[in-house]
């Protein structure tokens, strides 16, 4: 049992598990923090960004000035943004049998895996995960493709060159592995390989392994996975939440009795309380708008935005914001809002009950109906006609490197009346803002990350009691910026095994049993014998059939009839390979009864001699000697087969065959 | 021999009040809990006293499963759970859980408020009953208890309809409920995997029908409606509020748009708007096409269809009215029918099956003079058309499902005895499985032959699969082991391990045979000769000459000694263990 760790990002994991005879990939997260090293892609020509000076090395050489630009004291790559892929060299990814997806954020690398590695297997994910994952990918592809950039920089990636660059470019990992975004045809091809599954659905893989998704409480359709055989159980926990937001609550009970629990996707902001952050979000938003400023919320098109809209729905009237327009701009804004309303079965109890009425589960339906919330595919078209300030804009991408958000940063950055509020925890907001500095606009950081924090993790582990815990190395030490906070790490016994990118772990358990089925007719033929009170045994000689990793025992066939026709060859094919078997014997032979038996069977001249360890029985006429000891019997006679067989059978009567 | 017992309390050789008891491996499950539209007396509900005379139902039944929201499958549920008394779990899908209480309330209103019956379940009872419902996802394995598990499969038919697999150990039953094997305008086709149940309980409404293509039927249907409207007639289509109604609305909406027709289409009850809303919110349960396009165009927003007011029925000119209920047995559809029946320009189209005893059934069977309440005779002059639009599998579909699931036995319910008989023969002929069709109250017993799962030690399994000259996985191998039975656990281990675990010592049984040969040479020379001889003839075996002067052939030991009396005779002691 091995685990190949292909991603170093703890919340965007990609692990491959070798479990029994199957190879299972757990998630394929795409590390997009790499895009922070690139210049933003403006939707309309930006004089500021197009006039940036090229970067010059200390020795004055300028060969990189086309690729690298200096902006606000930082150096950025002037190219189509690229993403850091999971490791593809650690093992042959074409051998991966299945990919299990836990939530829509953890599938963004899927097209790279399914379309470029020779992968021929199946991907399993829940319906909301697939639908919303598709939206996220669509938005990503759209926001990069609609701003064609001629240049794709590669010179700076040269190891020798990279060494000379300023941080953070100098320290960027695996830059040779960075790739441009995939295309829509690739997304569609990747998604066509997905098979939809429901919570608690048992999926058989090759008869050897069963996988089951469980509700993880983090997002619509998000799941943890159980990977088990009859005797081993691995739980894969990825992006779980115990807070009551819109998704169905986390299923904890089913994680019990795991041999190994792989723990990924904990909160990225362990010190922030999501509820407090939502409150701060609302009050900052209200304050800005009241002062006549605009609010920009860089966000993903699904997820926390549903909760934020729900909070605002309850908040705007009391805060006097009823007349402020809320805009949600994304190529998938409409789809995301519509899709959120049709997954009743994947929602928390309260929302389910609303659907039974029947009412839409999310109140943003009402916000749209009353024209308080408007959605647009982009800033072009209808939006430019409807656009009124001051307003609140939700748009992507949270990295501030592409998407409509770039436009609003350029538009509103110069005024201190405006505010940008960061709610997504995936990117450092300071890094995200770097190419926009100096900025007059206010920046508020309210990261909302509902995933498990360390207190919840330790409670969870106490509850479900796994034998071993495996987690990314980041979780086994305090965060680098808060090294004194020993409470911000996983504390369990035995200590968690940690992994890092490109590492292979051997998982600590050993299989000892396997399931086998005994056919009814064979079961009927068995003769159980009670050896000890409550314990019976039966010797089994049977034909073992193994098919699709399932083992079945059948009655051995009767000795083959002499073949009647030319079918001879087939018949001999069906006869199982026989190997001579040596049954084990156990027990001891009671002297007196044995002698009586011998006499009963016609041996009249039985003579018994005692020895140090037992007895010797002499059959004088037959010139035969039988040595009887506690755990052995030795029959010595002349070459007289019938006699030997007779004696053997008499001895065996007293012994138990195994 | 283990057995599965099935007793229909309803829907045995009949359509209506579906209710089937299944006993499997010590578990008792009740499938559906329906009412019968053809009766107004005690016979409208299943006879639950059959289950137990004096004990509590909860103690006897492990769970109740409802396949879909039609009243002939769930109409008796509040009576059963609240009036007879059952507190165990009731399983159904989410859409069924959402819609079922609305139809029950509707049913209650008609029965109590309109017909004035007392001793019927109340609104509160419907609510209390629904509290016992556990909603299930498609394909989710629900563990009812340690041993009993159930799993829902998509059944088409109506929104949220499901087939259920009931499984204990390796014994299983699949109950289809009502299903449809061809996708229609709003729902997908039923699907099940090759789960090889011991028993498949299938509905058989259309046991003998093989329907022509859906498109043709639709065209005929629209043509008839169009003609009637053109000549100024009124068209009544009795439907149930949820299900066919939505499919027909989609059909009409698109036809009206295409033909640019002006005649108004009405939908009769206030339920419709609400009903359509359910379809919008549970759109993941509809067919692929609707699901794919719902963001751009939601098929359940009907532009051409307006709400009906009772006064409209007397308006002059053509119109099309969808009215509930579907079998013309009560309510608005019956009222409109009475108004329009006398005019030969008008038409009533029955789009679904009608249960015996209902007005729908009477006019479909050709009756033109109906006796209504108060001995009043209603003469039917309007045209009566039947369009098989109800989403049941036809004979072809039923056979197809059997082929998919590969059951070992089939049991037919929810159909007419004569038709079942025909289908039963067909199934037995084609699939060579037994097919049953019990009447209500009649018990069918099916013997099962379950395998016995045991734990085999990996050591033994590996040893057995590794041995053999050719590691040919397909060739069966004879293996030998010891089955240890302790409490309820069965473990198959190697004989050595069994001995060790039981704390027993092995008993060695050896045989030694004296063979006398004449050979005057020295002992070691005799040994050498024997050795060379053996080595010569036993080429495939390991023959060894040991330093102590003995010879081994595999595990057989041979020693030579001189005869104590006759030096010219050597005694060969051939010794081996029990094989």
Short mmCIF file of N, CA, C and O in Angstrom, two decimals, chain B residues 73-114:
data_model
loop_
_atom_site.label_atom_id
_atom_site.label_comp_id
_atom_site.label_asym_id
_atom_site.label_seq_id
_atom_site.Cartn_x
_atom_site.Cartn_y
_atom_site.Cartn_z
N UNK B 73 -49.92 4.03 -4.80
CA UNK B 73 -48.69 3.51 -4.21
C UNK B 73 -48.40 4.09 -2.83
O UNK B 73 -47.58 3.56 -2.10
N UNK B 74 -49.04 5.23 -2.51
CA UNK B 74 -48.77 5.82 -1.20
C UNK B 74 -50.04 6.31 -0.49
O UNK B 74 -49.98 6.83 0.61
N UNK B 75 -51.20 6.11 -1.11
CA UNK B 75 -52.43 6.70 -0.59
C UNK B 75 -52.87 6.19 0.77
O UNK B 75 -53.62 6.85 1.47
N UNK B 76 -52.41 5.01 1.17
CA UNK B 76 -52.84 4.45 2.45
C UNK B 76 -51.83 4.72 3.56
O UNK B 76 -52.00 4.27 4.69
N UNK B 77 -50.75 5.45 3.20
CA UNK B 77 -49.65 5.59 4.15
C UNK B 77 -50.04 6.24 5.48
O UNK B 77 -49.71 5.69 6.53
N UNK B 78 -50.76 7.38 5.48
CA UNK B 78 -51.12 7.98 6.78
C UNK B 78 -52.05 7.07 7.58
O UNK B 78 -51.94 6.99 8.80
N UNK B 79 -52.96 6.39 6.87
CA UNK B 79 -53.85 5.44 7.55
C UNK B 79 -53.02 4.36 8.22
O UNK B 79 -53.21 4.02 9.39
N UNK B 80 -52.06 3.84 7.46
CA UNK B 80 -51.21 2.75 7.94
C UNK B 80 -50.35 3.18 9.13
O UNK B 80 -50.30 2.51 10.15
N UNK B 81 -49.70 4.33 9.00
CA UNK B 81 -48.74 4.71 10.04
C UNK B 81 -49.41 5.36 11.25
O UNK B 81 -48.97 5.17 12.37
N UNK B 82 -50.47 6.12 11.02
CA UNK B 82 -51.05 6.88 12.13
C UNK B 82 -52.30 6.22 12.71
O UNK B 82 -52.55 6.32 13.90
N UNK B 83 -53.09 5.56 11.87
CA UNK B 83 -54.33 4.99 12.38
C UNK B 83 -54.17 3.53 12.78
O UNK B 83 -54.66 3.10 13.81
N UNK B 84 -53.44 2.77 11.95
CA UNK B 84 -53.14 1.40 12.38
C UNK B 84 -51.95 1.43 13.34
O UNK B 84 -51.94 0.72 14.34
N UNK B 85 -50.97 2.25 13.02
CA UNK B 85 -49.85 2.44 13.94
C UNK B 85 -48.56 1.79 13.49
O UNK B 85 -48.37 0.59 13.65
N UNK B 86 -47.68 2.62 12.90
CA UNK B 86 -46.36 2.14 12.53
C UNK B 86 -45.37 3.27 12.75
O UNK B 86 -45.59 4.40 12.29
N UNK B 87 -44.31 2.98 13.49
CA UNK B 87 -43.35 4.04 13.83
C UNK B 87 -41.96 3.80 13.25
O UNK B 87 -41.02 4.53 13.53
N UNK B 88 -41.81 2.74 12.46
CA UNK B 88 -40.50 2.46 11.88
C UNK B 88 -40.20 3.39 10.72
O UNK B 88 -40.98 4.29 10.42
N UNK B 89 -39.05 3.16 10.08
CA UNK B 89 -38.67 4.06 8.98
C UNK B 89 -39.48 3.81 7.71
O UNK B 89 -39.87 2.69 7.41
N UNK B 90 -39.76 4.91 6.99
CA UNK B 90 -40.41 4.85 5.68
C UNK B 90 -39.44 5.50 4.70
O UNK B 90 -39.02 6.64 4.93
N UNK B 91 -39.07 4.78 3.65
CA UNK B 91 -38.09 5.33 2.72
C UNK B 91 -38.74 5.73 1.40
O UNK B 91 -39.60 5.03 0.89
N UNK B 92 -38.32 6.89 0.89
CA UNK B 92 -38.72 7.33 -0.44
C UNK B 92 -37.71 8.35 -0.94
O UNK B 92 -36.89 8.83 -0.17
N UNK B 93 -37.77 8.67 -2.21
CA UNK B 93 -36.81 9.64 -2.74
C UNK B 93 -37.23 11.06 -2.35
O UNK B 93 -38.36 11.27 -1.91
N UNK B 94 -36.34 12.00 -2.56
CA UNK B 94 -36.63 13.39 -2.19
C UNK B 94 -37.86 13.96 -2.91
O UNK B 94 -38.75 14.51 -2.25
N UNK B 95 -37.95 13.82 -4.24
CA UNK B 95 -39.14 14.38 -4.89
C UNK B 95 -40.43 13.72 -4.39
O UNK B 95 -41.45 14.40 -4.19
N UNK B 96 -40.39 12.42 -4.15
CA UNK B 96 -41.58 11.73 -3.63
C UNK B 96 -41.95 12.30 -2.27
O UNK B 96 -43.11 12.58 -1.99
N UNK B 97 -40.92 12.50 -1.44
CA UNK B 97 -41.17 13.04 -0.11
C UNK B 97 -41.78 14.44 -0.20
O UNK B 97 -42.61 14.83 0.62
N UNK B 98 -41.36 15.19 -1.21
CA UNK B 98 -41.87 16.55 -1.35
C UNK B 98 -43.32 16.55 -1.85
O UNK B 98 -44.15 17.31 -1.35
N UNK B 99 -43.62 15.70 -2.80
CA UNK B 99 -44.90 15.77 -3.51
C UNK B 99 -45.99 14.92 -2.85
O UNK B 99 -47.16 15.31 -2.82
N UNK B 100 -45.58 13.79 -2.30
CA UNK B 100 -46.53 12.84 -1.71
C UNK B 100 -47.49 13.50 -0.71
O UNK B 100 -48.71 13.29 -0.80
N UNK B 101 -47.04 14.32 0.23
CA UNK B 101 -47.99 14.89 1.20
C UNK B 101 -49.03 15.79 0.54
O UNK B 101 -50.17 15.90 1.03
N UNK B 102 -48.67 16.41 -0.57
CA UNK B 102 -49.62 17.30 -1.24
C UNK B 102 -50.75 16.49 -1.86
O UNK B 102 -51.92 16.83 -1.75
N UNK B 103 -50.39 15.37 -2.50
CA UNK B 103 -51.40 14.53 -3.10
C UNK B 103 -52.26 13.87 -2.03
O UNK B 103 -53.47 13.70 -2.20
N UNK B 104 -51.63 13.52 -0.91
CA UNK B 104 -52.39 12.91 0.19
C UNK B 104 -53.42 13.90 0.73
O UNK B 104 -54.58 13.56 0.99
N UNK B 105 -53.01 15.15 0.86
CA UNK B 105 -53.90 16.18 1.37
C UNK B 105 -55.07 16.39 0.40
O UNK B 105 -56.22 16.54 0.81
N UNK B 106 -54.74 16.38 -0.88
CA UNK B 106 -55.73 16.51 -1.93
C UNK B 106 -56.76 15.39 -1.84
O UNK B 106 -57.97 15.62 -1.90
N UNK B 107 -56.26 14.21 -1.68
CA UNK B 107 -57.07 13.00 -1.57
C UNK B 107 -57.97 13.10 -0.33
O UNK B 107 -59.16 12.80 -0.37
N UNK B 108 -57.38 13.54 0.75
CA UNK B 108 -58.13 13.68 2.00
C UNK B 108 -59.27 14.68 1.83
O UNK B 108 -60.40 14.43 2.25
N UNK B 109 -58.96 15.80 1.18
CA UNK B 109 -59.97 16.83 1.00
C UNK B 109 -61.15 16.31 0.21
O UNK B 109 -62.30 16.52 0.58
N UNK B 110 -60.85 15.62 -0.90
CA UNK B 110 -61.92 15.09 -1.74
C UNK B 110 -62.76 14.11 -0.94
O UNK B 110 -64.00 14.14 -0.99
N UNK B 111 -62.10 13.26 -0.18
CA UNK B 111 -62.82 12.22 0.54
C UNK B 111 -63.62 12.77 1.71
O UNK B 111 -64.78 12.43 1.90
N UNK B 112 -63.00 13.64 2.49
CA UNK B 112 -63.63 14.11 3.72
C UNK B 112 -64.51 15.32 3.46
O UNK B 112 -65.70 15.33 3.80
N UNK B 113 -63.93 16.34 2.79
CA UNK B 113 -64.68 17.59 2.63
C UNK B 113 -65.78 17.45 1.60
O UNK B 113 -66.88 17.96 1.78
N UNK B 114 -65.50 16.78 0.48
CA UNK B 114 -66.50 16.71 -0.59
C UNK B 114 -67.47 15.58 -0.39
O UNK B 114 -68.67 15.72 -0.53
#
